[in-house]
Each structure stands twice: as structure tokens, then as C-alpha cells.
Short mmCIF file of N, CA and C in Angstrom, two decimals:
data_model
loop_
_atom_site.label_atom_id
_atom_site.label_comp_id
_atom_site.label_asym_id
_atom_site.label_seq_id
_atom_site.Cartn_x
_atom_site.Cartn_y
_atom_site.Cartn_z
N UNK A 19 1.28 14.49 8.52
CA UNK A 19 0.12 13.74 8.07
C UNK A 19 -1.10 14.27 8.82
N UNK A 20 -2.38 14.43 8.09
CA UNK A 20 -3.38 14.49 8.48
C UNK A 20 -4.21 14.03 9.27
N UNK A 21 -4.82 14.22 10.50
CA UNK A 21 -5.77 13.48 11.38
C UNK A 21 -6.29 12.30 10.70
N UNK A 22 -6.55 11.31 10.69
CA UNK A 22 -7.61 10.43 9.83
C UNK A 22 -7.18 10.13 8.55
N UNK A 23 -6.00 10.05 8.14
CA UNK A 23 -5.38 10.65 6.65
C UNK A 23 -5.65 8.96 6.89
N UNK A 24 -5.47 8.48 5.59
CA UNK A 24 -5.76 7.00 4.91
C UNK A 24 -3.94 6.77 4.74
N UNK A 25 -3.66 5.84 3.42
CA UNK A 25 -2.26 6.21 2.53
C UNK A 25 -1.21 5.17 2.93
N UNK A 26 -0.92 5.07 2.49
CA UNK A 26 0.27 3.64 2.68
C UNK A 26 1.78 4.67 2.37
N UNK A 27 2.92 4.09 3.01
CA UNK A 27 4.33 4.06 2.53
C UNK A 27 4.40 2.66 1.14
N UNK A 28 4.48 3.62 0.14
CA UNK A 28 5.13 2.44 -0.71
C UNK A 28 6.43 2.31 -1.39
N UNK A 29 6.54 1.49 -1.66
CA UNK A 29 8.51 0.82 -1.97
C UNK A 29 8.73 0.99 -3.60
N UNK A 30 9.12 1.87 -4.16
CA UNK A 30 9.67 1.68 -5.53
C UNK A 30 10.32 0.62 -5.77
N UNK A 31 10.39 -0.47 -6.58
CA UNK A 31 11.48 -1.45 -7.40
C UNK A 31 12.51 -1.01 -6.96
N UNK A 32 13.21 0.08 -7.50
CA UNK A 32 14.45 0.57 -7.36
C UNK A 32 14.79 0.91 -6.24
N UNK A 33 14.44 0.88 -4.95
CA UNK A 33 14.79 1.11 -3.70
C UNK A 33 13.70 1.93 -2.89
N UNK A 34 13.49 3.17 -3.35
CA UNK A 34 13.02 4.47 -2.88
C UNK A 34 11.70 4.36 -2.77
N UNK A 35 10.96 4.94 -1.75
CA UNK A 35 9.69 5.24 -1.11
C UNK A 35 9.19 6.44 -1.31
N UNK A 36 7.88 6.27 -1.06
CA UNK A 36 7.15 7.61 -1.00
C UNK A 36 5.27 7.32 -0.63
N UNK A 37 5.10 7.94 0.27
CA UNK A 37 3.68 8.21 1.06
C UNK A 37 3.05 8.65 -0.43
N UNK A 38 1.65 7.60 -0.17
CA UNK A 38 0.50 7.80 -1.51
C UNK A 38 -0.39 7.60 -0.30
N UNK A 39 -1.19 8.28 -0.55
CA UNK A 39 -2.69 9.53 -0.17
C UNK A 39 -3.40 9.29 -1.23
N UNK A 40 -4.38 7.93 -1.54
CA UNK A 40 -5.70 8.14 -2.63
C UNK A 40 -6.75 8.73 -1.84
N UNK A 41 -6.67 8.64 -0.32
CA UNK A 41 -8.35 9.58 0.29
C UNK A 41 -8.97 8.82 1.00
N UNK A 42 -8.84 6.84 0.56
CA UNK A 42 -9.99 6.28 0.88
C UNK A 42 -9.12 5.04 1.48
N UNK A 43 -9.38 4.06 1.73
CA UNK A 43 -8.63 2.94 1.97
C UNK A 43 -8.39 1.86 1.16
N UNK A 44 -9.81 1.81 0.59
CA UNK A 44 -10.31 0.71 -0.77
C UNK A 44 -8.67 1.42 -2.01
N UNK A 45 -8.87 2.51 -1.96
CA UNK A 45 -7.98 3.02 -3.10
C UNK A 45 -6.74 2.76 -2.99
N UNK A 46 -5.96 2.69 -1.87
CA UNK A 46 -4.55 2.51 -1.46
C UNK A 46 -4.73 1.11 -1.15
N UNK A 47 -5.54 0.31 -1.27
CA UNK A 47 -5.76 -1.33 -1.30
C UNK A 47 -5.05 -1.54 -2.95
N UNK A 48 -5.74 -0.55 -3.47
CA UNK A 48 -5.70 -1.15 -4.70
C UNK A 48 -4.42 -0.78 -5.59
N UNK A 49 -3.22 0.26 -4.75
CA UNK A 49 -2.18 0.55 -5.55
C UNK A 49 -0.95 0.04 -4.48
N UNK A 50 -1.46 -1.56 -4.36
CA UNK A 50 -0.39 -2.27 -3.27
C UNK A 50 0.29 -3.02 -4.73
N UNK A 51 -0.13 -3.23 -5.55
CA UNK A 51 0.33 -4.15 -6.81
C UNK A 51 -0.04 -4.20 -8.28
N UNK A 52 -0.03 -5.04 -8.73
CA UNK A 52 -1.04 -5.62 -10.48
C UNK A 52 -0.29 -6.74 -10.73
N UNK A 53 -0.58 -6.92 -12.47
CA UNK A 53 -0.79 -7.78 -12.86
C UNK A 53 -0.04 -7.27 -13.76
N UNK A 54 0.76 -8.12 -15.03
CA UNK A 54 1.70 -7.81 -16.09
C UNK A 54 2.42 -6.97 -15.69
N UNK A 55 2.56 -5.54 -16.48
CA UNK A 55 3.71 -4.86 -15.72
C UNK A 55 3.62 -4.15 -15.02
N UNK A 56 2.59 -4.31 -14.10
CA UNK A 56 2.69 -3.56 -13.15
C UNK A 56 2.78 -4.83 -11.72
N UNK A 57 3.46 -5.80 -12.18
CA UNK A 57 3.49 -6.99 -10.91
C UNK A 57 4.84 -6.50 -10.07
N UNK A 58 5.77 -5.69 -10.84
CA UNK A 58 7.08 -5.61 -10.26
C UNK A 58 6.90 -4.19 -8.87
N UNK A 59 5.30 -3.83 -8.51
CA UNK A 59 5.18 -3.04 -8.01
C UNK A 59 4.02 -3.96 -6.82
N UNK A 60 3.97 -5.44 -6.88
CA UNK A 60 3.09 -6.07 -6.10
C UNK A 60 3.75 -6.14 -4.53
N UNK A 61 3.09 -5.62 -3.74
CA UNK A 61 3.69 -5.54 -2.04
C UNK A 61 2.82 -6.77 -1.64
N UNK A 62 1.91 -7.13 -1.92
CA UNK A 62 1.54 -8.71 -1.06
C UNK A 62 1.76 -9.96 -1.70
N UNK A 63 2.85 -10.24 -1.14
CA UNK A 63 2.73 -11.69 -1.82
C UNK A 63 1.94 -12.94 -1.32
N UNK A 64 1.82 -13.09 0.02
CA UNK A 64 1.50 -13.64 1.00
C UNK A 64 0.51 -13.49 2.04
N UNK A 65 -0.04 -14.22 1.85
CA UNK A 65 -1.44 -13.59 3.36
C UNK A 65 -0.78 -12.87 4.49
N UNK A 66 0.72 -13.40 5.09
CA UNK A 66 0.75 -12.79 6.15
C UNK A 66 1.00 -11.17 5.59
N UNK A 67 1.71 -10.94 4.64
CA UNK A 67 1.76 -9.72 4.01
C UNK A 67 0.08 -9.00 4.14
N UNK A 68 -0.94 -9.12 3.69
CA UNK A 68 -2.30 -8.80 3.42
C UNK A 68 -2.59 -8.70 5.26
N UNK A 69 -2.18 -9.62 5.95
CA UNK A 69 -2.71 -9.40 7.59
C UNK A 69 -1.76 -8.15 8.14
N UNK A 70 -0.48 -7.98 7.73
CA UNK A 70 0.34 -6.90 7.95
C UNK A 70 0.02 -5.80 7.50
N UNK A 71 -0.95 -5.44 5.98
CA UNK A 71 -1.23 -3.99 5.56
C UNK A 71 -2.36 -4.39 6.05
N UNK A 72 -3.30 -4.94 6.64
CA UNK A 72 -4.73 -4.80 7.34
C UNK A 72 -4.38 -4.35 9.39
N UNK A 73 -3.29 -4.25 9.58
CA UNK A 73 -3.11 -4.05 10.89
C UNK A 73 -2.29 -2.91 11.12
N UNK A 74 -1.90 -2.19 9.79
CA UNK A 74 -1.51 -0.54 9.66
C UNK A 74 -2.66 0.10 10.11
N UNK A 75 -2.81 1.22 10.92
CA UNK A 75 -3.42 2.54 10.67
C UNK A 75 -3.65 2.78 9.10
N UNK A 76 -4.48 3.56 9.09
CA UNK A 76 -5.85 3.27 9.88
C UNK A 76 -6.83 2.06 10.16
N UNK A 77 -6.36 1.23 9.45
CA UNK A 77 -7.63 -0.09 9.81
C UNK A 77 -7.33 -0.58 11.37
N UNK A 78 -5.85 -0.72 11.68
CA UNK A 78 -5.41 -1.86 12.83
C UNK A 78 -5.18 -0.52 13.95
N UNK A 79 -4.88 -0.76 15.15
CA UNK A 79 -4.66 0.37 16.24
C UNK A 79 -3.72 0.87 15.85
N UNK A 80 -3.84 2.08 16.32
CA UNK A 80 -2.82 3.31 15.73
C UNK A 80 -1.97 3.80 16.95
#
């Protein structure tokens, strides 16, 4: 991984992971979940969930 790299680990439905790199932070905010069918791909359910991806690197100490 890149110095400063942004990017979340995210969880496929089906088990399996994989590191997504949109560039920015706002962008990997925004491919934590959805709405209709794309809810079966929602990682926050819960505030403490939302305080847990706000205390990852890069936002929280690294």
C-alpha cells in the first residue's frame, strides 16, 4: 500500500475480501453500502460500526 493511500478492506456477501482504492475518503465512504440491491453489500449498520470505519487509517491514528 501506498504512503497516504485512502481505501477500505471490504467483505463480499459471499465471504471474500478485497482492498478498494477510490483515491479519496468521501469515495470509499460511499462504497461501505446502498439501498435496494445493493443493501446486501451495507457494512454499517450501527453507529458503533460508522465510529469503527471513522477510527481506521487514514482518518483515526495509524
Amino acid at each position: 500500500m501506498r504512503a497516504g493511500a485512502t481505501g477500505r478492506l471490504l467483505q463480499d456477501p459471499k465471504g471474500g475480501s478485497f482492498w478498494f482504492d477510490a483515491g479519496a475518503v468521501c469515495l470509499d465512504f460511499a462504497h461501505t453500502g446502498g439501498e435496494g440491491q445493493y443493501a446486501k453489500f451495507e457494512s454499517l449498520h450501527e453507529p458503533a460500526d460508522l465510529a469503527e470505519w471513522l477510527g481506521q487509517p487514514p482518518l483515526g491514528p495509524s
